[in-house]
mmCIF file with all atom_site columns, C-alpha atoms and ligand atoms in Angstrom:
data_model
loop_
_atom_site.group_PDB
_atom_site.id
_atom_site.type_symbol
_atom_site.label_atom_id
_atom_site.label_alt_id
_atom_site.label_comp_id
_atom_site.label_asym_id
_atom_site.label_entity_id
_atom_site.label_seq_id
_atom_site.pdbx_PDB_ins_code
_atom_site.Cartn_x
_atom_site.Cartn_y
_atom_site.Cartn_z
_atom_site.occupancy
_atom_site.B_iso_or_equiv
_atom_site.pdbx_formal_charge
_atom_site.auth_seq_id
_atom_site.auth_comp_id
_atom_site.auth_asym_id
_atom_site.auth_atom_id
_atom_site.pdbx_PDB_model_num
ATOM   1   C  CA  . MET A 1 1   ? 95.844  84.264  80.074  1.00 51.00 ? 27  MET A CA  1
ATOM   2   C  CA  . ILE A 1 2   ? 96.175  83.229  83.707  1.00 61.00 ? 28  ILE A CA  1
ATOM   3   C  CA  . ARG A 1 3   ? 92.599  83.187  84.940  1.00 67.00 ? 29  ARG A CA  1
ATOM   4   C  CA  . SER A 1 4   ? 91.950  85.385  87.932  1.00 74.00 ? 30  SER A CA  1
ATOM   5   C  CA  . GLU A 1 5   ? 91.273  83.540  91.162  1.00 86.00 ? 31  GLU A CA  1
ATOM   6   C  CA  . PHE A 1 6   ? 88.515  86.112  91.673  1.00 95.00 ? 32  PHE A CA  1
ATOM   7   C  CA  . LYS A 1 7   ? 85.720  86.439  89.145  1.00 96.00 ? 33  LYS A CA  1
ATOM   8   C  CA  . ASN A 1 8   ? 83.445  89.071  90.611  1.00 98.00 ? 34  ASN A CA  1
ATOM   9   C  CA  . VAL A 1 9   ? 85.067  91.733  92.767  1.00 98.00 ? 35  VAL A CA  1
ATOM   10  C  CA  . LEU A 1 10  ? 83.338  94.554  94.622  1.00 98.00 ? 36  LEU A CA  1
ATOM   11  C  CA  . VAL A 1 11  ? 85.575  97.331  95.958  1.00 98.00 ? 37  VAL A CA  1
ATOM   12  C  CA  . PHE A 1 12  ? 84.251  99.650  98.697  1.00 98.00 ? 38  PHE A CA  1
ATOM   13  C  CA  . MET A 1 13  ? 86.313  102.795 99.181  1.00 98.00 ? 39  MET A CA  1
ATOM   14  C  CA  . ALA A 1 14  ? 85.667  106.004 101.089 1.00 98.00 ? 40  ALA A CA  1
ATOM   15  C  CA  . HIS A 1 15  ? 86.997  108.515 98.566  1.00 97.00 ? 41  HIS A CA  1
ATOM   16  C  CA  . HIS A 1 16  ? 87.679  109.034 94.895  1.00 96.00 ? 42  HIS A CA  1
ATOM   17  C  CA  . ASP A 1 17  ? 91.269  107.823 94.226  1.00 96.00 ? 43  ASP A CA  1
ATOM   18  C  CA  . ASP A 1 18  ? 91.451  105.409 97.207  1.00 98.00 ? 44  ASP A CA  1
ATOM   19  C  CA  . ALA A 1 19  ? 90.845  102.375 94.972  1.00 98.00 ? 45  ALA A CA  1
ATOM   20  C  CA  . GLU A 1 20  ? 93.561  103.414 92.519  1.00 98.00 ? 46  GLU A CA  1
ATOM   21  C  CA  . LEU A 1 21  ? 96.119  104.204 95.218  1.00 97.00 ? 47  LEU A CA  1
ATOM   22  C  CA  . GLY A 1 22  ? 95.496  101.083 97.294  1.00 97.00 ? 48  GLY A CA  1
ATOM   23  C  CA  . ALA A 1 23  ? 94.651  98.485  94.670  1.00 98.00 ? 49  ALA A CA  1
ATOM   24  C  CA  . GLY A 1 24  ? 94.832  100.003 91.161  1.00 98.00 ? 50  GLY A CA  1
ATOM   25  C  CA  . GLY A 1 25  ? 97.493  97.603  89.875  1.00 98.00 ? 51  GLY A CA  1
ATOM   26  C  CA  . SER A 1 26  ? 95.645  94.591  91.265  1.00 98.00 ? 52  SER A CA  1
ATOM   27  C  CA  . ILE A 1 27  ? 92.276  95.710  89.902  1.00 98.00 ? 53  ILE A CA  1
ATOM   28  C  CA  . ALA A 1 28  ? 93.810  96.094  86.422  1.00 98.00 ? 54  ALA A CA  1
ATOM   29  C  CA  . ARG A 1 29  ? 95.391  92.667  86.758  1.00 97.00 ? 55  ARG A CA  1
ATOM   30  C  CA  . TRP A 1 30  ? 92.165  90.986  87.866  1.00 97.00 ? 56  TRP A CA  1
ATOM   31  C  CA  . VAL A 1 31  ? 90.342  92.587  84.925  1.00 97.00 ? 57  VAL A CA  1
ATOM   32  C  CA  . GLU A 1 32  ? 93.063  91.491  82.486  1.00 97.00 ? 58  GLU A CA  1
ATOM   33  C  CA  . ASN A 1 33  ? 92.646  87.977  83.851  1.00 96.00 ? 59  ASN A CA  1
ATOM   34  C  CA  . GLY A 1 34  ? 88.906  87.881  83.256  1.00 96.00 ? 60  GLY A CA  1
ATOM   35  C  CA  . ALA A 1 35  ? 87.352  89.250  86.455  1.00 97.00 ? 61  ALA A CA  1
ATOM   36  C  CA  . VAL A 1 36  ? 84.494  91.721  86.619  1.00 98.00 ? 62  VAL A CA  1
ATOM   37  C  CA  . VAL A 1 37  ? 85.367  94.534  89.029  1.00 98.00 ? 63  VAL A CA  1
ATOM   38  C  CA  . ARG A 1 38  ? 83.014  97.205  90.350  1.00 98.00 ? 64  ARG A CA  1
ATOM   39  C  CA  . THR A 1 39  ? 83.938  100.067 92.643  1.00 98.00 ? 65  THR A CA  1
ATOM   40  C  CA  . VAL A 1 40  ? 81.726  101.842 95.153  1.00 98.00 ? 66  VAL A CA  1
ATOM   41  C  CA  . ILE A 1 41  ? 82.813  105.298 96.328  1.00 98.00 ? 67  ILE A CA  1
ATOM   42  C  CA  . CYS A 1 42  ? 81.074  105.942 99.625  1.00 98.00 ? 68  CYS A CA  1
ATOM   43  C  CA  . THR A 1 43  ? 81.547  109.693 100.208 1.00 97.00 ? 69  THR A CA  1
ATOM   44  C  CA  . ASN A 1 44  ? 81.001  112.690 97.962  1.00 96.00 ? 70  ASN A CA  1
ATOM   45  C  CA  . GLY A 1 45  ? 84.651  113.739 98.370  1.00 93.00 ? 71  GLY A CA  1
ATOM   46  C  CA  . ASP A 1 46  ? 83.700  117.368 98.765  1.00 90.00 ? 72  ASP A CA  1
ATOM   47  C  CA  . LYS A 1 47  ? 86.329  118.176 101.413 1.00 86.00 ? 73  LYS A CA  1
ATOM   48  C  CA  . GLY A 1 48  ? 89.290  117.104 99.267  1.00 78.00 ? 74  GLY A CA  1
ATOM   49  C  CA  . THR A 1 49  ? 90.734  120.475 98.284  1.00 80.00 ? 75  THR A CA  1
ATOM   50  C  CA  . LYS A 1 50  ? 92.720  123.446 99.534  1.00 81.00 ? 76  LYS A CA  1
ATOM   51  C  CA  . ASN A 1 51  ? 91.353  125.644 96.730  1.00 81.00 ? 77  ASN A CA  1
ATOM   52  C  CA  . ASN A 1 52  ? 88.341  127.889 96.814  1.00 81.00 ? 78  ASN A CA  1
ATOM   53  C  CA  . ILE A 1 53  ? 86.016  125.602 94.874  1.00 85.00 ? 79  ILE A CA  1
ATOM   54  C  CA  . PRO A 1 54  ? 82.403  125.111 96.080  1.00 87.00 ? 80  PRO A CA  1
ATOM   55  C  CA  . PRO A 1 55  ? 81.864  121.636 97.582  1.00 87.00 ? 81  PRO A CA  1
ATOM   56  C  CA  . TYR A 1 56  ? 79.180  120.582 95.063  1.00 89.00 ? 82  TYR A CA  1
ATOM   57  C  CA  . LYS A 1 57  ? 81.496  121.514 92.164  1.00 90.00 ? 83  LYS A CA  1
ATOM   58  C  CA  . LEU A 1 58  ? 84.275  119.475 93.698  1.00 92.00 ? 84  LEU A CA  1
ATOM   59  C  CA  . THR A 1 59  ? 82.019  116.412 93.905  1.00 95.00 ? 85  THR A CA  1
ATOM   60  C  CA  . GLU A 1 60  ? 81.107  116.849 90.254  1.00 95.00 ? 86  GLU A CA  1
ATOM   61  C  CA  . THR A 1 61  ? 84.765  117.152 89.225  1.00 95.00 ? 87  THR A CA  1
ATOM   62  C  CA  . ARG A 1 62  ? 85.890  114.224 91.335  1.00 96.00 ? 88  ARG A CA  1
ATOM   63  C  CA  . GLU A 1 63  ? 83.164  111.929 90.009  1.00 97.00 ? 89  GLU A CA  1
ATOM   64  C  CA  . LYS A 1 64  ? 84.220  112.697 86.431  1.00 98.00 ? 90  LYS A CA  1
ATOM   65  C  CA  . GLU A 1 65  ? 87.840  112.022 87.364  1.00 97.00 ? 91  GLU A CA  1
ATOM   66  C  CA  . GLN A 1 66  ? 86.820  108.788 89.082  1.00 98.00 ? 92  GLN A CA  1
ATOM   67  C  CA  . LEU A 1 67  ? 85.010  107.537 85.990  1.00 98.00 ? 93  LEU A CA  1
ATOM   68  C  CA  . ALA A 1 68  ? 88.126  108.224 83.895  1.00 98.00 ? 94  ALA A CA  1
ATOM   69  C  CA  . ALA A 1 69  ? 90.251  106.376 86.475  1.00 98.00 ? 95  ALA A CA  1
ATOM   70  C  CA  . SER A 1 70  ? 87.830  103.437 86.527  1.00 98.00 ? 96  SER A CA  1
ATOM   71  C  CA  . LYS A 1 71  ? 87.997  103.267 82.747  1.00 98.00 ? 97  LYS A CA  1
ATOM   72  C  CA  . ALA A 1 72  ? 91.812  103.211 82.808  1.00 98.00 ? 98  ALA A CA  1
ATOM   73  C  CA  . LEU A 1 73  ? 91.684  100.125 85.040  1.00 98.00 ? 99  LEU A CA  1
ATOM   74  C  CA  . GLY A 1 74  ? 88.879  98.391  83.122  1.00 98.00 ? 100 GLY A CA  1
ATOM   75  C  CA  . VAL A 1 75  ? 86.374  98.686  85.987  1.00 98.00 ? 101 VAL A CA  1
ATOM   76  C  CA  . LYS A 1 76  ? 82.933  97.669  84.754  1.00 98.00 ? 102 LYS A CA  1
ATOM   77  C  CA  . GLU A 1 77  ? 80.900  100.053 86.865  1.00 98.00 ? 103 GLU A CA  1
ATOM   78  C  CA  . THR A 1 78  ? 81.404  102.682 89.576  1.00 98.00 ? 104 THR A CA  1
ATOM   79  C  CA  . LEU A 1 79  ? 78.699  103.621 92.071  1.00 98.00 ? 105 LEU A CA  1
ATOM   80  C  CA  . PHE A 1 80  ? 78.689  106.870 94.050  1.00 98.00 ? 106 PHE A CA  1
ATOM   81  C  CA  . LEU A 1 81  ? 76.926  106.728 97.419  1.00 98.00 ? 107 LEU A CA  1
ATOM   82  C  CA  . ARG A 1 82  ? 77.635  110.420 98.158  1.00 98.00 ? 108 ARG A CA  1
ATOM   83  C  CA  . HIS A 1 83  ? 77.695  110.323 101.935 1.00 98.00 ? 109 HIS A CA  1
ATOM   84  C  CA  . ARG A 1 84  ? 79.153  113.445 103.537 1.00 96.00 ? 110 ARG A CA  1
ATOM   85  C  CA  . ASP A 1 85  ? 82.916  113.450 103.208 1.00 95.00 ? 111 ASP A CA  1
ATOM   86  C  CA  . GLY A 1 86  ? 84.730  113.177 106.549 1.00 95.00 ? 112 GLY A CA  1
ATOM   87  C  CA  . GLU A 1 87  ? 81.563  112.323 108.452 1.00 96.00 ? 113 GLU A CA  1
ATOM   88  C  CA  . LEU A 1 88  ? 81.097  108.683 107.547 1.00 97.00 ? 114 LEU A CA  1
ATOM   89  C  CA  . GLU A 1 89  ? 80.221  106.358 110.411 1.00 97.00 ? 115 GLU A CA  1
ATOM   90  C  CA  . ASP A 1 90  ? 79.777  102.640 110.708 1.00 98.00 ? 116 ASP A CA  1
ATOM   91  C  CA  . THR A 1 91  ? 76.027  102.860 111.346 1.00 98.00 ? 117 THR A CA  1
ATOM   92  C  CA  . ARG A 1 92  ? 73.407  100.189 110.959 1.00 97.00 ? 118 ARG A CA  1
ATOM   93  C  CA  . ALA A 1 93  ? 71.952  102.075 107.970 1.00 98.00 ? 119 ALA A CA  1
ATOM   94  C  CA  . PHE A 1 94  ? 75.341  102.260 106.210 1.00 98.00 ? 120 PHE A CA  1
ATOM   95  C  CA  . ARG A 1 95  ? 76.018  98.541  106.765 1.00 98.00 ? 121 ARG A CA  1
ATOM   96  C  CA  . ASN A 1 96  ? 72.565  97.728  105.427 1.00 97.00 ? 122 ASN A CA  1
ATOM   97  C  CA  . GLN A 1 97  ? 73.279  99.804  102.338 1.00 98.00 ? 123 GLN A CA  1
ATOM   98  C  CA  . LEU A 1 98  ? 76.532  97.932  101.674 1.00 98.00 ? 124 LEU A CA  1
ATOM   99  C  CA  . ALA A 1 99  ? 74.821  94.594  102.373 1.00 98.00 ? 125 ALA A CA  1
ATOM   100 C  CA  . PHE A 1 100 ? 72.143  95.465  99.834  1.00 98.00 ? 126 PHE A CA  1
ATOM   101 C  CA  . ILE A 1 101 ? 74.799  96.254  97.212  1.00 98.00 ? 127 ILE A CA  1
ATOM   102 C  CA  . ILE A 1 102 ? 76.582  92.975  97.991  1.00 98.00 ? 128 ILE A CA  1
ATOM   103 C  CA  . ARG A 1 103 ? 73.356  90.975  97.660  1.00 98.00 ? 129 ARG A CA  1
ATOM   104 C  CA  . HIS A 1 104 ? 72.649  92.733  94.379  1.00 97.00 ? 130 HIS A CA  1
ATOM   105 C  CA  . PHE A 1 105 ? 76.042  92.200  92.696  1.00 98.00 ? 131 PHE A CA  1
ATOM   106 C  CA  . LYS A 1 106 ? 76.889  88.851  94.380  1.00 98.00 ? 132 LYS A CA  1
ATOM   107 C  CA  . PRO A 1 107 ? 80.681  89.272  94.486  1.00 98.00 ? 133 PRO A CA  1
ATOM   108 C  CA  . ASP A 1 108 ? 82.987  86.370  95.355  1.00 98.00 ? 134 ASP A CA  1
ATOM   109 C  CA  . THR A 1 109 ? 85.438  88.943  96.697  1.00 98.00 ? 135 THR A CA  1
ATOM   110 C  CA  . VAL A 1 110 ? 84.944  92.185  98.611  1.00 98.00 ? 136 VAL A CA  1
ATOM   111 C  CA  . VAL A 1 111 ? 87.796  94.681  98.908  1.00 98.00 ? 137 VAL A CA  1
ATOM   112 C  CA  . ALA A 1 112 ? 87.770  97.487  101.494 1.00 98.00 ? 138 ALA A CA  1
ATOM   113 C  CA  . HIS A 1 113 ? 90.026  99.632  103.659 1.00 98.00 ? 139 HIS A CA  1
ATOM   114 C  CA  . ASP A 1 114 ? 91.709  97.840  106.545 1.00 97.00 ? 140 ASP A CA  1
ATOM   115 C  CA  . PRO A 1 115 ? 89.758  99.173  109.549 1.00 95.00 ? 141 PRO A CA  1
ATOM   116 C  CA  . TRP A 1 116 ? 92.167  97.806  112.146 1.00 92.00 ? 142 TRP A CA  1
ATOM   117 C  CA  . LEU A 1 117 ? 95.330  99.742  111.442 1.00 91.00 ? 143 LEU A CA  1
ATOM   118 C  CA  . PRO A 1 118 ? 97.330  100.367 114.605 1.00 85.00 ? 144 PRO A CA  1
ATOM   119 C  CA  . HIS A 1 119 ? 98.229  103.911 113.552 1.00 84.00 ? 145 HIS A CA  1
ATOM   120 C  CA  . TYR A 1 120 ? 96.480  106.963 112.125 1.00 85.00 ? 146 TYR A CA  1
ATOM   121 C  CA  . SER A 1 121 ? 94.008  106.284 109.378 1.00 90.00 ? 147 SER A CA  1
ATOM   122 C  CA  . HIS A 1 122 ? 91.253  108.477 108.002 1.00 94.00 ? 148 HIS A CA  1
ATOM   123 C  CA  . PRO A 1 123 ? 88.017  107.984 109.987 1.00 95.00 ? 149 PRO A CA  1
ATOM   124 C  CA  . ASP A 1 124 ? 86.076  107.491 106.745 1.00 97.00 ? 150 ASP A CA  1
ATOM   125 C  CA  . HIS A 1 125 ? 88.418  104.606 105.852 1.00 97.00 ? 151 HIS A CA  1
ATOM   126 C  CA  . GLN A 1 126 ? 87.801  102.991 109.242 1.00 97.00 ? 152 GLN A CA  1
ATOM   127 C  CA  . ALA A 1 127 ? 84.036  103.398 108.818 1.00 98.00 ? 153 ALA A CA  1
ATOM   128 C  CA  . VAL A 1 128 ? 84.058  101.811 105.353 1.00 98.00 ? 154 VAL A CA  1
ATOM   129 C  CA  . GLY A 1 129 ? 86.314  98.947  106.490 1.00 98.00 ? 155 GLY A CA  1
ATOM   130 C  CA  . HIS A 1 130 ? 84.098  98.083  109.435 1.00 98.00 ? 156 HIS A CA  1
ATOM   131 C  CA  . ALA A 1 131 ? 80.812  98.554  107.561 1.00 98.00 ? 157 ALA A CA  1
ATOM   132 C  CA  . ALA A 1 132 ? 82.018  96.485  104.587 1.00 98.00 ? 158 ALA A CA  1
ATOM   133 C  CA  . PHE A 1 133 ? 82.949  93.583  106.879 1.00 98.00 ? 159 PHE A CA  1
ATOM   134 C  CA  . LYS A 1 134 ? 79.584  93.762  108.617 1.00 98.00 ? 160 LYS A CA  1
ATOM   135 C  CA  . GLY A 1 135 ? 77.870  94.269  105.256 1.00 98.00 ? 161 GLY A CA  1
ATOM   136 C  CA  . VAL A 1 136 ? 79.377  90.973  104.089 1.00 98.00 ? 162 VAL A CA  1
ATOM   137 C  CA  . ILE A 1 137 ? 77.929  89.253  107.172 1.00 97.00 ? 163 ILE A CA  1
ATOM   138 C  CA  . TYR A 1 138 ? 74.522  90.957  106.840 1.00 97.00 ? 164 TYR A CA  1
ATOM   139 C  CA  . ALA A 1 139 ? 74.409  89.968  103.173 1.00 98.00 ? 165 ALA A CA  1
ATOM   140 C  CA  . ARG A 1 140 ? 75.282  86.365  103.998 1.00 97.00 ? 166 ARG A CA  1
ATOM   141 C  CA  . ASP A 1 141 ? 72.918  85.513  106.829 1.00 95.00 ? 167 ASP A CA  1
ATOM   142 C  CA  . HIS A 1 142 ? 69.336  85.577  105.689 1.00 92.00 ? 168 HIS A CA  1
ATOM   143 C  CA  . HIS A 1 143 ? 67.897  86.539  109.074 1.00 94.00 ? 169 HIS A CA  1
ATOM   144 C  CA  . PHE A 1 144 ? 69.564  89.913  108.603 1.00 95.00 ? 170 PHE A CA  1
ATOM   145 C  CA  . LEU A 1 145 ? 67.502  92.205  106.385 1.00 95.00 ? 171 LEU A CA  1
ATOM   146 C  CA  . PRO A 1 146 ? 64.480  89.889  106.085 1.00 94.00 ? 172 PRO A CA  1
ATOM   147 C  CA  . GLU A 1 147 ? 62.731  92.631  104.106 1.00 93.00 ? 173 GLU A CA  1
ATOM   148 C  CA  . LEU A 1 148 ? 65.269  92.150  101.301 1.00 93.00 ? 174 LEU A CA  1
ATOM   149 C  CA  . THR A 1 149 ? 64.799  88.395  101.301 1.00 90.00 ? 175 THR A CA  1
ATOM   150 C  CA  . TYR A 1 150 ? 61.048  88.967  101.252 1.00 91.00 ? 176 TYR A CA  1
ATOM   151 C  CA  . ALA A 1 151 ? 61.495  91.234  98.213  1.00 93.00 ? 177 ALA A CA  1
ATOM   152 C  CA  . GLY A 1 152 ? 63.410  88.482  96.424  1.00 92.00 ? 178 GLY A CA  1
ATOM   153 C  CA  . ILE A 1 153 ? 66.923  89.835  97.107  1.00 94.00 ? 179 ILE A CA  1
ATOM   154 C  CA  . GLU A 1 154 ? 68.434  86.654  98.414  1.00 96.00 ? 180 GLU A CA  1
ATOM   155 C  CA  . ALA A 1 155 ? 71.271  86.218  100.904 1.00 97.00 ? 181 ALA A CA  1
ATOM   156 C  CA  . HIS A 1 156 ? 74.702  85.985  99.299  1.00 98.00 ? 182 HIS A CA  1
ATOM   157 C  CA  . HIS A 1 157 ? 77.916  84.424  100.543 1.00 98.00 ? 183 HIS A CA  1
ATOM   158 C  CA  . THR A 1 158 ? 81.144  86.317  99.768  1.00 98.00 ? 184 THR A CA  1
ATOM   159 C  CA  . ASN A 1 159 ? 84.125  83.941  99.811  1.00 96.00 ? 185 ASN A CA  1
ATOM   160 C  CA  . THR A 1 160 ? 86.954  86.377  100.290 1.00 97.00 ? 186 THR A CA  1
ATOM   161 C  CA  . LEU A 1 161 ? 87.544  89.669  102.046 1.00 97.00 ? 187 LEU A CA  1
ATOM   162 C  CA  . ILE A 1 162 ? 90.602  91.701  101.132 1.00 98.00 ? 188 ILE A CA  1
ATOM   163 C  CA  . TYR A 1 163 ? 91.806  94.755  103.054 1.00 98.00 ? 189 TYR A CA  1
ATOM   164 C  CA  . THR A 1 164 ? 93.991  97.366  101.410 1.00 97.00 ? 190 THR A CA  1
ATOM   165 C  CA  . ARG A 1 165 ? 97.100  98.959  102.900 1.00 92.00 ? 191 ARG A CA  1
ATOM   166 C  CA  . SER A 1 166 ? 97.387  96.650  105.883 1.00 91.00 ? 192 SER A CA  1
ATOM   167 C  CA  . THR A 1 167 ? 100.431 97.091  108.075 1.00 89.00 ? 193 THR A CA  1
ATOM   168 C  CA  . GLU A 1 168 ? 100.887 93.336  108.425 1.00 90.00 ? 194 GLU A CA  1
ATOM   169 C  CA  . PRO A 1 169 ? 99.998  92.097  104.942 1.00 95.00 ? 195 PRO A CA  1
ATOM   170 C  CA  . ASN A 1 170 ? 99.638  88.404  104.167 1.00 95.00 ? 196 ASN A CA  1
ATOM   171 C  CA  . TYR A 1 171 ? 98.783  88.730  100.474 1.00 96.00 ? 197 TYR A CA  1
ATOM   172 C  CA  . PHE A 1 172 ? 100.842 90.299  97.694  1.00 96.00 ? 198 PHE A CA  1
ATOM   173 C  CA  . ILE A 1 173 ? 99.930  90.902  94.089  1.00 97.00 ? 199 ILE A CA  1
ATOM   174 C  CA  . ASP A 1 174 ? 102.593 91.430  91.463  1.00 97.00 ? 200 ASP A CA  1
ATOM   175 C  CA  . ILE A 1 175 ? 101.678 94.665  89.687  1.00 98.00 ? 201 ILE A CA  1
ATOM   176 C  CA  . SER A 1 176 ? 104.786 95.034  87.530  1.00 97.00 ? 202 SER A CA  1
ATOM   177 C  CA  . GLY A 1 177 ? 102.627 94.332  84.448  1.00 98.00 ? 203 GLY A CA  1
ATOM   178 C  CA  . THR A 1 178 ? 99.916  96.838  85.365  1.00 98.00 ? 204 THR A CA  1
ATOM   179 C  CA  . ILE A 1 179 ? 101.831 99.672  87.035  1.00 98.00 ? 205 ILE A CA  1
ATOM   180 C  CA  . GLN A 1 180 ? 101.299 101.849 83.943  1.00 98.00 ? 206 GLN A CA  1
ATOM   181 C  CA  . LYS A 1 181 ? 97.528  101.454 84.191  1.00 98.00 ? 207 LYS A CA  1
ATOM   182 C  CA  . LYS A 1 182 ? 97.667  102.213 87.904  1.00 98.00 ? 208 LYS A CA  1
ATOM   183 C  CA  . ILE A 1 183 ? 99.645  105.392 87.271  1.00 98.00 ? 209 ILE A CA  1
ATOM   184 C  CA  . ARG A 1 184 ? 97.317  106.463 84.464  1.00 98.00 ? 210 ARG A CA  1
ATOM   185 C  CA  . ALA A 1 185 ? 94.328  105.908 86.755  1.00 98.00 ? 211 ALA A CA  1
ATOM   186 C  CA  . ILE A 1 186 ? 95.880  107.872 89.625  1.00 98.00 ? 212 ILE A CA  1
ATOM   187 C  CA  . LYS A 1 187 ? 96.742  110.723 87.261  1.00 97.00 ? 213 LYS A CA  1
ATOM   188 C  CA  . ALA A 1 188 ? 93.096  110.852 86.158  1.00 98.00 ? 214 ALA A CA  1
ATOM   189 C  CA  . HIS A 1 189 ? 92.370  112.379 89.575  1.00 97.00 ? 215 HIS A CA  1
ATOM   190 C  CA  . LYS A 1 190 ? 93.677  115.718 88.333  1.00 95.00 ? 216 LYS A CA  1
ATOM   191 C  CA  . SER A 1 191 ? 92.137  117.820 91.109  1.00 92.00 ? 217 SER A CA  1
ATOM   192 C  CA  . GLN A 1 192 ? 94.085  115.792 93.676  1.00 92.00 ? 218 GLN A CA  1
ATOM   193 C  CA  . ILE A 1 193 ? 97.471  115.894 91.984  1.00 92.00 ? 219 ILE A CA  1
ATOM   194 C  CA  . HIS A 1 194 ? 99.697  118.921 92.095  1.00 90.00 ? 220 HIS A CA  1
ATOM   195 C  CA  . ASN A 1 195 ? 102.846 117.441 90.622  1.00 94.00 ? 221 ASN A CA  1
ATOM   196 C  CA  . PRO A 1 196 ? 102.167 114.413 88.376  1.00 94.00 ? 222 PRO A CA  1
ATOM   197 C  CA  . ARG A 1 197 ? 105.867 113.554 88.032  1.00 95.00 ? 223 ARG A CA  1
ATOM   198 C  CA  . SER A 1 198 ? 106.513 113.359 91.755  1.00 96.00 ? 224 SER A CA  1
ATOM   199 C  CA  . THR A 1 199 ? 103.253 111.437 92.228  1.00 97.00 ? 225 THR A CA  1
ATOM   200 C  CA  . GLU A 1 200 ? 104.358 108.883 89.647  1.00 97.00 ? 226 GLU A CA  1
ATOM   201 C  CA  . LYS A 1 201 ? 107.763 108.580 91.300  1.00 98.00 ? 227 LYS A CA  1
ATOM   202 C  CA  . ARG A 1 202 ? 106.179 108.057 94.717  1.00 97.00 ? 228 ARG A CA  1
ATOM   203 C  CA  . VAL A 1 203 ? 103.801 105.400 93.374  1.00 98.00 ? 229 VAL A CA  1
ATOM   204 C  CA  . ARG A 1 204 ? 106.659 103.505 91.716  1.00 98.00 ? 230 ARG A CA  1
ATOM   205 C  CA  . ILE A 1 205 ? 108.873 103.647 94.811  1.00 98.00 ? 231 ILE A CA  1
ATOM   206 C  CA  . ARG A 1 206 ? 106.032 102.435 96.977  1.00 97.00 ? 232 ARG A CA  1
ATOM   207 C  CA  . ALA A 1 207 ? 105.326 99.530  94.596  1.00 98.00 ? 233 ALA A CA  1
ATOM   208 C  CA  . VAL A 1 208 ? 108.988 98.500  94.577  1.00 98.00 ? 234 VAL A CA  1
ATOM   209 C  CA  . GLU A 1 209 ? 109.195 98.690  98.384  1.00 97.00 ? 235 GLU A CA  1
ATOM   210 C  CA  . ALA A 1 210 ? 106.013 96.618  98.714  1.00 96.00 ? 236 ALA A CA  1
ATOM   211 C  CA  . GLY A 1 211 ? 107.394 94.099  96.220  1.00 96.00 ? 237 GLY A CA  1
ATOM   212 C  CA  . ARG A 1 212 ? 110.560 93.682  98.252  1.00 96.00 ? 238 ARG A CA  1
ATOM   213 C  CA  . LEU A 1 213 ? 108.502 92.207  101.108 1.00 94.00 ? 239 LEU A CA  1
ATOM   214 C  CA  . ALA A 1 214 ? 107.462 89.328  98.865  1.00 94.00 ? 240 ALA A CA  1
ATOM   215 C  CA  . GLY A 1 215 ? 110.370 88.978  96.434  1.00 96.00 ? 241 GLY A CA  1
ATOM   216 C  CA  . LEU A 1 216 ? 108.380 90.592  93.616  1.00 97.00 ? 242 LEU A CA  1
ATOM   217 C  CA  . PRO A 1 217 ? 109.527 93.416  91.336  1.00 97.00 ? 243 PRO A CA  1
ATOM   218 C  CA  . MET A 1 218 ? 106.513 95.573  92.232  1.00 98.00 ? 244 MET A CA  1
ATOM   219 C  CA  . ALA A 1 219 ? 103.503 94.790  94.379  1.00 97.00 ? 245 ALA A CA  1
ATOM   220 C  CA  . GLU A 1 220 ? 100.442 95.908  96.241  1.00 97.00 ? 246 GLU A CA  1
ATOM   221 C  CA  . THR A 1 221 ? 99.965  94.485  99.699  1.00 97.00 ? 247 THR A CA  1
ATOM   222 C  CA  . PHE A 1 222 ? 96.791  93.285  101.374 1.00 97.00 ? 248 PHE A CA  1
ATOM   223 C  CA  . THR A 1 223 ? 95.366  91.261  104.196 1.00 97.00 ? 249 THR A CA  1
ATOM   224 C  CA  . ILE A 1 224 ? 93.217  88.445  102.903 1.00 96.00 ? 250 ILE A CA  1
ATOM   225 C  CA  . LYS A 1 225 ? 90.544  86.632  104.865 1.00 95.00 ? 251 LYS A CA  1
ATOM   226 C  CA  . ARG A 1 226 ? 88.815  83.546  103.478 1.00 94.00 ? 252 ARG A CA  1
ATOM   227 C  CA  . LEU A 1 227 ? 85.278  83.326  104.766 1.00 93.00 ? 253 LEU A CA  1
ATOM   228 C  CA  . ARG A 1 228 ? 83.378  80.109  105.308 1.00 79.00 ? 254 ARG A CA  1
HETATM 229 ZN ZN1 . ZN  B 2 .   ? 90.493  108.144 101.313 1.00 79.55 ? 317 ZN  B ZN1 1
#
């Protein structure tokens, strides 16, 4: 077993299925190599349908699907923050919430959406990306959130920040060994998939194209930032 460089990974994503689509192969690989990975889904995902299903039902369905997807990747735990889908903002309260979670789980690595994409990206993704970065800082510096320190929830330094789906990636993970797990996890999001075969094809093509950038058979691409 090649030991994972990362031992304790916390993944903040806006919606159910974002973690699998952006980093599913890497998450499975980190787990296979001994890391503990937790995912945090920030919205309730209740806008993600074109069918006539009530929003609360959709949240229920998507959370069940997410737990099945997490299991397929070997994720230890998945938290649902249930903020309103499509209305997430990088507020002080949201950053504090993420900082609290970071101080609690003490990850060496935080993964989030890249908030600085030069083209269209979902506003919830931008909000999570920005709030996760600030959450890492708020968790690190003890003069932020003194009430947590006072309550015994100490400051925590995260070594590495990884952004998914960056347009100028500087970090590539070979997922040729875990592509099956990634596909199984994506397919667990049944309410979001209309044609599983074409989804699988698209995921494979994307992985091969990403791999080409780094001379790998299949890859996921990221921006990595080492924090001091
Ligand atoms: Zn999303």
